[in-house]
mmCIF file of C-alpha atoms in Angstrom:
data_model
loop_
_atom_site.group_PDB
_atom_site.id
_atom_site.type_symbol
_atom_site.label_atom_id
_atom_site.label_comp_id
_atom_site.label_asym_id
_atom_site.label_seq_id
_atom_site.Cartn_x
_atom_site.Cartn_y
_atom_site.Cartn_z
ATOM 1 C CA UNK K 199 -0.141 -0.078 -0.014
ATOM 2 C CA UNK K 200 2.346 2.404 1.124
ATOM 3 C CA UNK K 201 4.490 1.504 -2.234
ATOM 4 C CA UNK K 202 1.601 1.959 -4.451
ATOM 5 C CA UNK K 203 1.154 5.641 -2.147
ATOM 6 C CA UNK K 204 4.708 6.500 -2.987
ATOM 7 C CA UNK K 205 4.301 5.994 -6.686
ATOM 8 C CA UNK K 206 1.124 7.802 -6.912
ATOM 9 C CA UNK K 207 3.388 10.559 -5.988
ATOM 10 C CA UNK K 208 6.332 10.263 -7.951
ATOM 11 C CA UNK K 209 3.566 10.385 -11.481
ATOM 12 C CA UNK K 210 2.192 13.473 -9.937
ATOM 13 C CA UNK K 211 5.833 14.850 -9.520
ATOM 14 C CA UNK K 212 6.742 13.879 -13.159
ATOM 15 C CA UNK K 213 3.548 15.221 -14.864
ATOM 16 C CA UNK K 214 4.151 18.357 -12.578
ATOM 17 C CA UNK K 215 7.418 18.495 -14.705
ATOM 18 C CA UNK K 216 5.907 17.856 -17.425
ATOM 19 C CA UNK K 217 6.458 21.005 -20.072
ATOM 20 C CA UNK K 218 3.195 22.344 -21.031
ATOM 21 C CA UNK K 219 2.210 23.690 -24.392
ATOM 22 C CA UNK K 220 2.724 27.538 -23.667
ATOM 23 C CA UNK K 221 5.773 25.968 -22.278
ATOM 24 C CA UNK K 222 7.046 24.582 -25.167
ATOM 25 C CA UNK K 223 5.591 27.347 -27.502
ATOM 26 C CA UNK K 224 7.784 30.156 -25.597
ATOM 27 C CA UNK K 225 10.576 28.014 -25.833
ATOM 28 C CA UNK K 226 10.161 28.185 -29.254
ATOM 29 C CA UNK K 227 9.786 32.435 -29.950
ATOM 30 C CA UNK K 228 12.940 32.110 -27.869
ATOM 31 C CA UNK K 229 15.164 30.110 -29.340
ATOM 32 C CA UNK K 230 17.602 31.252 -32.128
ATOM 33 C CA UNK K 231 17.710 28.015 -34.215
ATOM 34 C CA UNK K 232 15.279 27.136 -36.611
ATOM 35 C CA UNK K 233 14.816 23.371 -36.512
ATOM 36 C CA UNK K 234 15.179 23.641 -32.599
ATOM 37 C CA UNK K 235 11.912 26.476 -33.213
ATOM 38 C CA UNK K 236 10.228 23.500 -35.061
ATOM 39 C CA UNK K 237 11.103 20.457 -32.816
ATOM 40 C CA UNK K 238 9.467 22.695 -30.132
ATOM 41 C CA UNK K 239 6.285 23.983 -31.833
ATOM 42 C CA UNK K 240 5.412 20.480 -32.917
ATOM 43 C CA UNK K 241 5.554 19.005 -29.410
ATOM 44 C CA UNK K 242 3.540 22.016 -28.147
ATOM 45 C CA UNK K 243 0.945 21.255 -30.924
ATOM 46 C CA UNK K 244 0.873 17.617 -30.212
ATOM 47 C CA UNK K 245 0.616 17.766 -26.180
ATOM 48 C CA UNK K 246 -2.187 20.528 -26.854
ATOM 49 C CA UNK K 247 -3.962 17.575 -28.606
ATOM 50 C CA UNK K 248 -3.358 19.163 -31.886
ATOM 51 C CA UNK K 249 -5.215 22.071 -31.693
ATOM 52 C CA UNK K 250 -3.345 25.097 -30.851
ATOM 53 C CA UNK K 251 -3.507 27.974 -33.574
ATOM 54 C CA UNK K 252 -0.338 30.187 -32.540
ATOM 55 C CA UNK K 253 1.491 27.388 -32.426
ATOM 56 C CA UNK K 254 0.877 26.060 -35.860
ATOM 57 C CA UNK K 255 0.727 29.763 -37.316
ATOM 58 C CA UNK K 256 4.226 29.886 -36.437
ATOM 59 C CA UNK K 257 5.269 26.286 -37.285
ATOM 60 C CA UNK K 258 3.869 27.171 -40.770
ATOM 61 C CA UNK K 259 6.302 30.083 -40.679
ATOM 62 C CA UNK K 260 9.261 28.144 -39.127
ATOM 63 C CA UNK K 261 8.236 25.179 -41.611
ATOM 64 C CA UNK K 262 7.671 28.284 -44.568
ATOM 65 C CA UNK K 263 11.964 29.313 -43.501
ATOM 66 C CA UNK K 264 13.557 25.548 -43.603
ATOM 67 C CA UNK K 265 11.978 25.693 -47.529
ATOM 68 C CA UNK K 266 9.728 22.986 -46.381
ATOM 69 C CA UNK K 267 7.093 23.110 -48.122
ATOM 70 C CA UNK K 268 5.233 20.325 -47.852
ATOM 71 C CA UNK K 269 4.715 20.756 -44.333
ATOM 72 C CA UNK K 270 3.477 24.484 -45.201
ATOM 73 C CA UNK K 271 0.223 23.026 -47.442
ATOM 74 C CA UNK K 272 -0.159 20.235 -45.094
ATOM 75 C CA UNK K 273 0.190 23.235 -42.932
ATOM 76 C CA UNK K 274 -2.283 25.853 -44.820
ATOM 77 C CA UNK K 275 -4.687 22.890 -45.322
ATOM 78 C CA UNK K 276 -4.948 23.014 -41.278
ATOM 79 C CA UNK K 277 -5.082 26.427 -41.004
ATOM 80 C CA UNK K 278 -8.028 27.568 -43.271
ATOM 81 C CA UNK K 279 -10.442 24.847 -40.823
ATOM 82 C CA UNK K 280 -9.819 27.301 -38.041
ATOM 83 C CA UNK K 281 -11.459 30.084 -36.756
ATOM 84 C CA UNK K 282 -7.980 31.933 -36.347
ATOM 85 C CA UNK K 283 -7.812 36.157 -36.280
ATOM 86 C CA UNK K 284 -7.574 37.144 -40.041
ATOM 87 C CA UNK K 285 -4.115 38.931 -39.739
ATOM 88 C CA UNK K 286 -2.017 35.584 -38.177
ATOM 89 C CA UNK K 287 -3.829 33.952 -41.547
ATOM 90 C CA UNK K 288 -2.600 36.433 -43.924
ATOM 91 C CA UNK K 289 1.181 36.663 -42.514
ATOM 92 C CA UNK K 290 1.800 32.697 -44.019
ATOM 93 C CA UNK K 291 -0.086 33.423 -47.157
ATOM 94 C CA UNK K 292 1.666 36.279 -47.700
ATOM 95 C CA UNK K 293 4.893 34.295 -46.663
ATOM 96 C CA UNK K 294 3.880 31.376 -48.760
ATOM 97 C CA UNK K 295 2.671 33.811 -52.292
ATOM 98 C CA UNK K 296 6.419 35.916 -51.494
ATOM 99 C CA UNK K 297 8.139 32.481 -52.231
ATOM 100 C CA UNK K 298 5.832 31.122 -54.839
ATOM 101 C CA UNK K 299 3.951 29.093 -52.974
ATOM 102 C CA UNK K 300 0.544 29.006 -55.034
ATOM 103 C CA UNK K 301 -0.573 25.265 -53.788
ATOM 104 C CA UNK K 302 0.338 26.394 -49.792
ATOM 105 C CA UNK K 303 -1.672 30.298 -50.399
ATOM 106 C CA UNK K 304 -4.955 29.503 -51.799
ATOM 107 C CA UNK K 305 -6.782 27.941 -48.767
ATOM 108 C CA UNK K 306 -5.489 30.603 -46.682
ATOM 109 C CA UNK K 307 -7.116 32.410 -49.269
ATOM 110 C CA UNK K 308 -10.382 31.046 -49.554
ATOM 111 C CA UNK K 309 -10.843 30.335 -45.851
ATOM 112 C CA UNK K 310 -10.375 34.474 -45.781
ATOM 113 C CA UNK K 311 -12.572 35.260 -48.948
ATOM 114 C CA UNK K 312 -16.452 35.364 -46.592
ATOM 115 C CA UNK K 313 -14.962 37.553 -43.630
ATOM 116 C CA UNK K 314 -12.458 39.697 -45.609
ATOM 117 C CA UNK K 315 -13.330 39.889 -49.358
ATOM 118 C CA UNK K 316 -13.815 43.837 -48.905
ATOM 119 C CA UNK K 317 -10.732 44.021 -47.220
ATOM 120 C CA UNK K 318 -7.775 45.692 -48.511
ATOM 121 C CA UNK K 319 -4.121 44.169 -47.580
ATOM 122 C CA UNK K 320 -6.688 40.869 -48.594
ATOM 123 C CA UNK K 321 -7.198 41.818 -51.791
ATOM 124 C CA UNK K 322 -3.748 42.814 -52.600
ATOM 125 C CA UNK K 323 -2.240 39.244 -51.594
ATOM 126 C CA UNK K 324 -5.443 37.972 -53.787
ATOM 127 C CA UNK K 325 -4.120 40.318 -56.936
ATOM 128 C CA UNK K 326 -0.608 38.743 -55.807
ATOM 129 C CA UNK K 327 -1.713 35.162 -56.629
ATOM 130 C CA UNK K 328 -4.187 35.722 -59.315
ATOM 131 C CA UNK K 329 -1.197 37.218 -61.472
ATOM 132 C CA UNK K 330 1.273 34.178 -59.904
ATOM 133 C CA UNK K 331 -1.304 31.662 -61.220
ATOM 134 C CA UNK K 332 -1.377 33.503 -65.223
ATOM 135 C CA UNK K 333 -5.364 33.760 -64.238
ATOM 136 C CA UNK K 334 -6.817 37.084 -65.904
ATOM 137 C CA UNK K 335 -10.005 37.069 -65.196
ATOM 138 C CA UNK K 336 -9.426 36.675 -61.194
ATOM 139 C CA UNK K 337 -6.360 40.185 -61.073
ATOM 140 C CA UNK K 338 -8.842 41.554 -62.908
ATOM 141 C CA UNK K 339 -11.990 41.120 -60.658
ATOM 142 C CA UNK K 340 -9.440 41.203 -57.267
ATOM 143 C CA UNK K 341 -8.191 44.460 -58.976
ATOM 144 C CA UNK K 342 -12.147 45.829 -59.124
ATOM 145 C CA UNK K 343 -12.754 45.338 -55.825
ATOM 146 C CA UNK K 344 -9.715 47.316 -54.702
ATOM 147 C CA UNK K 345 -10.674 50.058 -56.848
ATOM 148 C CA UNK K 346 -13.891 49.540 -54.771
ATOM 149 C CA UNK K 347 -12.446 49.214 -51.597
ATOM 150 C CA UNK K 348 -10.101 52.416 -51.963
ATOM 151 C CA UNK K 349 -10.946 54.353 -54.576
ATOM 152 C CA UNK K 350 -9.061 57.325 -54.032
ATOM 153 C CA UNK K 351 -5.773 55.152 -54.944
ATOM 154 C CA UNK K 352 -4.575 56.412 -58.100
ATOM 155 C CA UNK K 353 -2.493 53.078 -58.254
ATOM 156 C CA UNK K 354 -5.394 50.696 -58.368
ATOM 157 C CA UNK K 355 -6.833 51.802 -60.957
ATOM 158 C CA UNK K 356 -3.184 52.032 -62.619
ATOM 159 C CA UNK K 357 -2.319 48.807 -61.979
ATOM 160 C CA UNK K 358 -6.222 47.802 -63.153
ATOM 161 C CA UNK K 359 -6.058 50.042 -66.687
ATOM 162 C CA UNK K 360 -2.546 48.162 -66.883
ATOM 163 C CA UNK K 361 -3.239 44.304 -66.466
ATOM 164 C CA UNK K 362 -6.055 45.583 -69.467
ATOM 165 C CA UNK K 363 -3.215 47.122 -71.745
ATOM 166 C CA UNK K 364 -1.239 43.999 -71.658
ATOM 167 C CA UNK K 365 -4.774 42.198 -72.396
ATOM 168 C CA UNK K 366 -4.773 44.800 -75.730
ATOM 169 C CA UNK K 367 -8.898 45.472 -73.956
ATOM 170 C CA UNK K 368 -8.268 48.620 -75.007
ATOM 171 C CA UNK K 369 -11.607 50.141 -75.310
ATOM 172 C CA UNK K 370 -12.020 48.286 -71.210
ATOM 173 C CA UNK K 371 -8.396 49.947 -70.228
ATOM 174 C CA UNK K 372 -9.861 53.886 -71.422
ATOM 175 C CA UNK K 373 -13.114 53.190 -69.324
ATOM 176 C CA UNK K 374 -11.451 52.200 -66.459
ATOM 177 C CA UNK K 375 -9.025 55.757 -66.859
ATOM 178 C CA UNK K 376 -12.108 57.563 -66.797
ATOM 179 C CA UNK K 377 -13.794 56.353 -64.114
ATOM 180 C CA UNK K 378 -10.616 56.818 -62.409
ATOM 181 C CA UNK K 379 -11.349 60.436 -63.141
ATOM 182 C CA UNK K 380 -14.811 60.584 -61.902
ATOM 183 C CA UNK K 381 -12.954 60.804 -58.113
ATOM 184 C CA UNK K 382 -11.499 63.440 -56.868
ATOM 185 C CA UNK K 383 -8.379 62.744 -57.200
ATOM 186 C CA UNK K 384 -4.929 65.064 -56.296
ATOM 187 C CA UNK K 385 -3.317 67.664 -59.074
ATOM 188 C CA UNK K 386 -0.232 65.017 -59.930
ATOM 189 C CA UNK K 387 -3.018 61.557 -59.598
ATOM 190 C CA UNK K 388 -5.130 63.510 -62.235
ATOM 191 C CA UNK K 389 -1.870 64.458 -64.646
ATOM 192 C CA UNK K 390 -1.024 61.006 -64.544
ATOM 193 C CA UNK K 391 -4.136 59.435 -65.380
ATOM 194 C CA UNK K 392 -5.094 62.146 -68.465
ATOM 195 C CA UNK K 393 -1.616 61.585 -69.869
ATOM 196 C CA UNK K 394 -2.099 57.426 -69.942
ATOM 197 C CA UNK K 395 -6.044 57.804 -70.954
ATOM 198 C CA UNK K 396 -4.242 60.006 -74.127
ATOM 199 C CA UNK K 397 -1.783 57.859 -74.892
ATOM 200 C CA UNK K 398 -4.618 55.288 -74.352
ATOM 201 C CA UNK K 399 -6.824 57.360 -77.361
ATOM 202 C CA UNK K 400 -3.925 58.692 -79.745
ATOM 203 C CA UNK K 401 -3.610 54.283 -79.769
ATOM 204 C CA UNK K 402 -7.047 53.189 -80.647
ATOM 205 C CA UNK K 403 -7.614 56.436 -82.975
ATOM 206 C CA UNK K 404 -10.026 58.488 -80.950
ATOM 207 C CA UNK K 405 -9.006 61.946 -82.309
ATOM 208 C CA UNK K 406 -12.108 63.774 -80.728
ATOM 209 C CA UNK K 407 -11.470 61.992 -77.192
ATOM 210 C CA UNK K 408 -7.767 62.743 -77.313
ATOM 211 C CA UNK K 409 -7.758 66.135 -78.405
ATOM 212 C CA UNK K 410 -9.769 66.988 -75.191
ATOM 213 C CA UNK K 411 -7.529 65.365 -72.862
ATOM 214 C CA UNK K 412 -4.843 67.371 -74.510
ATOM 215 C CA UNK K 413 -6.495 70.252 -73.889
ATOM 216 C CA UNK K 414 -7.375 69.359 -70.287
ATOM 217 C CA UNK K 415 -3.312 68.666 -70.191
ATOM 218 C CA UNK K 416 -2.453 72.090 -71.002
ATOM 219 C CA UNK K 417 -5.265 73.966 -68.885
ATOM 220 C CA UNK K 418 -3.208 71.884 -66.107
ATOM 221 C CA UNK K 419 -0.454 73.670 -66.889
ATOM 222 C CA UNK K 420 1.594 70.976 -68.069
ATOM 223 C CA UNK K 421 3.880 72.374 -70.717
ATOM 224 C CA UNK K 422 7.657 70.923 -72.161
ATOM 225 C CA UNK K 423 8.876 67.572 -74.738
ATOM 226 C CA UNK K 424 6.514 65.372 -73.389
ATOM 227 C CA UNK K 425 3.239 67.646 -74.472
ATOM 228 C CA UNK K 426 4.754 68.887 -77.746
ATOM 229 C CA UNK K 427 5.024 64.712 -78.624
ATOM 230 C CA UNK K 428 1.767 64.356 -77.505
ATOM 231 C CA UNK K 429 0.348 66.743 -79.303
ATOM 232 C CA UNK K 430 2.520 65.823 -82.978
ATOM 233 C CA UNK K 431 1.226 62.726 -82.205
ATOM 234 C CA UNK K 432 -2.694 64.005 -82.463
ATOM 235 C CA UNK K 433 -2.004 65.654 -85.556
ATOM 236 C CA UNK K 434 -0.286 63.094 -87.312
ATOM 237 C CA UNK K 435 -3.787 60.894 -86.196
ATOM 238 C CA UNK K 436 -5.674 64.001 -87.368
ATOM 239 C CA UNK K 437 -3.995 64.342 -90.915
ATOM 240 C CA UNK K 438 -1.802 67.154 -90.391
ATOM 241 C CA UNK K 439 1.728 65.854 -91.075
ATOM 242 C CA UNK K 440 3.287 69.728 -91.797
ATOM 243 C CA UNK K 441 1.403 70.804 -88.116
ATOM 244 C CA UNK K 442 2.832 67.298 -86.830
ATOM 245 C CA UNK K 443 6.558 68.385 -87.314
ATOM 246 C CA UNK K 444 6.431 71.383 -86.497
ATOM 247 C CA UNK K 445 4.959 70.403 -83.323
ATOM 248 C CA UNK K 446 7.490 67.728 -82.575
ATOM 249 C CA UNK K 447 10.611 69.671 -84.221
ATOM 250 C CA UNK K 448 10.965 71.897 -80.708
ATOM 251 C CA UNK K 449 11.025 68.705 -78.674
ATOM 252 C CA UNK K 450 13.510 66.469 -80.535
ATOM 253 C CA UNK K 451 15.348 69.469 -79.918
ATOM 254 C CA UNK K 452 16.068 69.290 -76.453
ATOM 255 C CA UNK K 453 15.355 65.113 -75.637
ATOM 256 C CA UNK K 454 17.930 64.176 -78.444
ATOM 257 C CA UNK K 455 17.531 60.931 -79.671
ATOM 258 C CA UNK K 456 14.743 59.139 -78.021
ATOM 259 C CA UNK K 457 13.760 56.706 -80.918
ATOM 260 C CA UNK K 458 9.773 57.045 -81.278
ATOM 261 C CA UNK K 459 10.444 60.667 -81.885
ATOM 262 C CA UNK K 460 12.838 59.944 -84.546
ATOM 263 C CA UNK K 461 10.327 57.415 -85.517
ATOM 264 C CA UNK K 462 7.402 59.894 -85.647
ATOM 265 C CA UNK K 463 9.373 62.722 -87.339
ATOM 266 C CA UNK K 464 11.135 59.616 -89.805
ATOM 267 C CA UNK K 465 7.184 58.808 -90.677
ATOM 268 C CA UNK K 466 5.576 62.676 -91.438
ATOM 269 C CA UNK K 467 8.605 63.551 -93.513
ATOM 270 C CA UNK K 468 7.740 59.792 -95.233
ATOM 271 C CA UNK K 469 3.563 61.091 -95.734
ATOM 272 C CA UNK K 470 5.675 64.918 -96.878
ATOM 273 C CA UNK K 471 7.456 63.296 -99.516
ATOM 274 C CA UNK K 472 11.038 63.916 -98.074
ATOM 275 C CA UNK K 473 12.767 60.386 -98.683
ATOM 276 C CA UNK K 474 15.964 61.078 -98.242
ATOM 277 C CA UNK K 475 15.284 62.874 -94.890
ATOM 278 C CA UNK K 476 12.741 60.064 -94.144
ATOM 279 C CA UNK K 477 15.547 56.872 -95.019
ATOM 280 C CA UNK K 478 18.481 59.449 -92.204
ATOM 281 C CA UNK K 479 15.558 59.156 -89.792
ATOM 282 C CA UNK K 480 14.032 55.339 -89.828
ATOM 283 C CA UNK K 481 17.592 54.073 -90.430
ATOM 284 C CA UNK K 482 19.106 56.283 -87.268
ATOM 285 C CA UNK K 483 15.393 54.142 -85.200
ATOM 286 C CA UNK K 484 17.226 50.674 -86.816
ATOM 287 C CA UNK K 485 20.458 51.375 -85.889
ATOM 288 C CA UNK K 486 19.237 52.826 -81.569
ATOM 289 C CA UNK K 487 16.947 49.589 -81.272
ATOM 290 C CA UNK K 488 17.245 47.274 -84.639
ATOM 291 C CA UNK K 489 13.774 45.161 -83.984
ATOM 292 C CA UNK K 490 11.720 48.182 -84.059
ATOM 293 C CA UNK K 491 9.538 46.557 -86.989
ATOM 294 C CA UNK K 492 7.424 50.458 -87.540
ATOM 295 C CA UNK K 493 10.527 51.850 -87.761
ATOM 296 C CA UNK K 494 11.565 48.618 -90.468
ATOM 297 C CA UNK K 495 8.199 48.881 -92.192
ATOM 298 C CA UNK K 496 8.181 52.633 -92.929
ATOM 299 C CA UNK K 497 12.115 52.609 -94.278
ATOM 300 C CA UNK K 498 11.383 49.822 -96.745
ATOM 301 C CA UNK K 499 7.720 51.970 -97.811
ATOM 302 C CA UNK K 500 10.426 54.886 -97.869
ATOM 303 C CA UNK K 501 12.992 53.459 -100.007
ATOM 304 C CA UNK K 502 9.862 51.940 -102.331
ATOM 305 C CA UNK K 503 8.500 55.331 -103.288
ATOM 306 C CA UNK K 504 11.680 57.237 -103.122
ATOM 307 C CA UNK K 505 12.132 55.122 -106.210
ATOM 308 C CA UNK K 506 9.640 55.220 -107.928
ATOM 309 C CA UNK K 507 9.065 58.797 -107.480
ATOM 310 C CA UNK K 508 12.935 59.727 -108.767
ATOM 311 C CA UNK K 509 13.229 56.269 -111.694
ATOM 312 C CA UNK K 510 17.153 57.584 -111.810
ATOM 313 C CA UNK K 511 17.143 55.873 -108.402
ATOM 314 C CA UNK K 512 17.772 51.905 -108.174
ATOM 315 C CA UNK K 513 16.198 51.729 -104.398
ATOM 316 C CA UNK K 514 13.953 48.387 -105.159
ATOM 317 C CA UNK K 515 17.316 45.721 -103.787
ATOM 318 C CA UNK K 516 17.346 48.607 -99.984
ATOM 319 C CA UNK K 517 13.307 48.069 -100.142
ATOM 320 C CA UNK K 518 13.341 43.971 -100.696
ATOM 321 C CA UNK K 519 16.104 43.819 -97.895
ATOM 322 C CA UNK K 520 13.918 46.429 -95.050
ATOM 323 C CA UNK K 521 10.501 44.563 -96.105
ATOM 324 C CA UNK K 522 12.431 41.111 -95.643
ATOM 325 C CA UNK K 523 13.819 42.028 -91.825
ATOM 326 C CA UNK K 524 10.426 44.086 -91.257
ATOM 327 C CA UNK K 525 8.720 40.087 -92.130
ATOM 328 C CA UNK K 526 11.202 37.851 -89.341
ATOM 329 C CA UNK K 527 10.786 40.481 -87.045
ATOM 330 C CA UNK K 528 6.592 40.863 -87.429
ATOM 331 C CA UNK K 529 6.699 37.183 -87.342
ATOM 332 C CA UNK K 530 8.431 36.854 -84.307
ATOM 333 C CA UNK K 531 6.764 39.926 -82.436
ATOM 334 C CA UNK K 532 3.406 37.782 -83.403
ATOM 335 C CA UNK K 533 4.735 34.289 -81.763
ATOM 336 C CA UNK K 534 5.828 36.002 -78.933
ATOM 337 C CA UNK K 535 2.265 37.055 -78.269
ATOM 338 C CA UNK K 536 1.055 33.714 -79.139
ATOM 339 C CA UNK K 537 3.072 32.639 -76.311
ATOM 340 C CA UNK K 538 2.177 34.372 -73.918
ATOM 341 C CA UNK K 539 -1.509 33.781 -74.374
ATOM 342 C CA UNK K 540 -0.923 30.457 -73.725
ATOM 343 C CA UNK K 541 1.053 31.142 -71.156
ATOM 344 C CA UNK K 542 -1.487 32.896 -69.000
ATOM 345 C CA UNK K 543 -3.664 29.364 -69.626
ATOM 346 C CA UNK K 544 -0.540 27.525 -68.186
ATOM 347 C CA UNK K 545 1.930 29.349 -66.673
ATOM 348 C CA UNK K 546 5.016 27.057 -65.673
ATOM 349 C CA UNK K 547 5.472 24.897 -69.461
ATOM 350 C CA UNK K 548 8.073 24.497 -69.375
ATOM 351 C CA UNK K 549 8.673 24.317 -73.320
ATOM 352 C CA UNK K 550 7.004 27.707 -73.656
ATOM 353 C CA UNK K 551 8.804 29.612 -71.073
ATOM 354 C CA UNK K 552 12.186 28.469 -72.580
ATOM 355 C CA UNK K 553 10.202 29.266 -75.904
ATOM 356 C CA UNK K 554 9.747 32.468 -75.123
ATOM 357 C CA UNK K 555 13.098 33.610 -73.108
ATOM 358 C CA UNK K 556 15.147 32.046 -76.824
ATOM 359 C CA UNK K 557 12.687 34.303 -79.144
ATOM 360 C CA UNK K 558 13.329 37.875 -76.433
ATOM 361 C CA UNK K 559 16.839 37.221 -76.334
ATOM 362 C CA UNK K 560 16.710 37.319 -80.118
ATOM 363 C CA UNK K 561 15.212 40.533 -79.945
ATOM 364 C CA UNK K 562 18.127 42.142 -77.154
#
């Protein structure tokens, strides 16, 4: 009987000396060694009957630092089923996204959707996930929600419009810029939005809309080479090549050799029948940017029309030479765009990524 009583006392003493989940968790937080942290956290979770959310969050973060992604993925799957502070869940999701561990981030983001679906910080994480996985539709939807959550954050409007531009959805990009201008913006932000809108309107050939934006920018005090070049481009769009050239010259004198501006001058000179000046400018653009397909096409056209105007000049061989170079560059660009569309559906396709890298290397 005395022996039994002594055994009970010893067992009780041993039990009292047994570390608690909380003490193990605190030891883990204080430990400087990652594997030791992981071991202590695992012990704390086991002693708490696998129900110690704070330790489980920390274990996911430690596993991520150790690049043990299988442990992170299983950990995030468990965490997504528990009621945790959104800030803790977003902390784990952010680590996964930064490491491009999309499968680990997804259950956390999905779990947060119901309660944090309008939260700005959450939506930024959601955007990072969709961007990383190549889900353009999801990215657009999440960015739209960002503009609604923080309509005065100009960067969100710019981001949404840029996504549409990359997808060549020009009308959608224009609509975004126009909607952004419906909100009260700082002067600098308004100028930034109007400048991008002007660029898009010229790109799609909307001369009246572009003229409205250019006038608004000038009224806001904008001046200098950027406005002069925009004015030249707009005159060109309106079919007034001489006015365009007159607007462009002051800018070129100040900014020097900007390939896009020199190309525009070359195109204007071609349209005005100044073939020698056009050839000089367009050849200079190709020296600066050898894969400029517009400059190659227009240079071929300049040689062709120059030879047609002056039968004493034999420019046919040069016209053919630059037209062939244009075709090569054009076909390469078409293939790059086709691959990018395919990668939007399968962003990690190794063969397509390799081909894309090779094609881009050829244009450098």
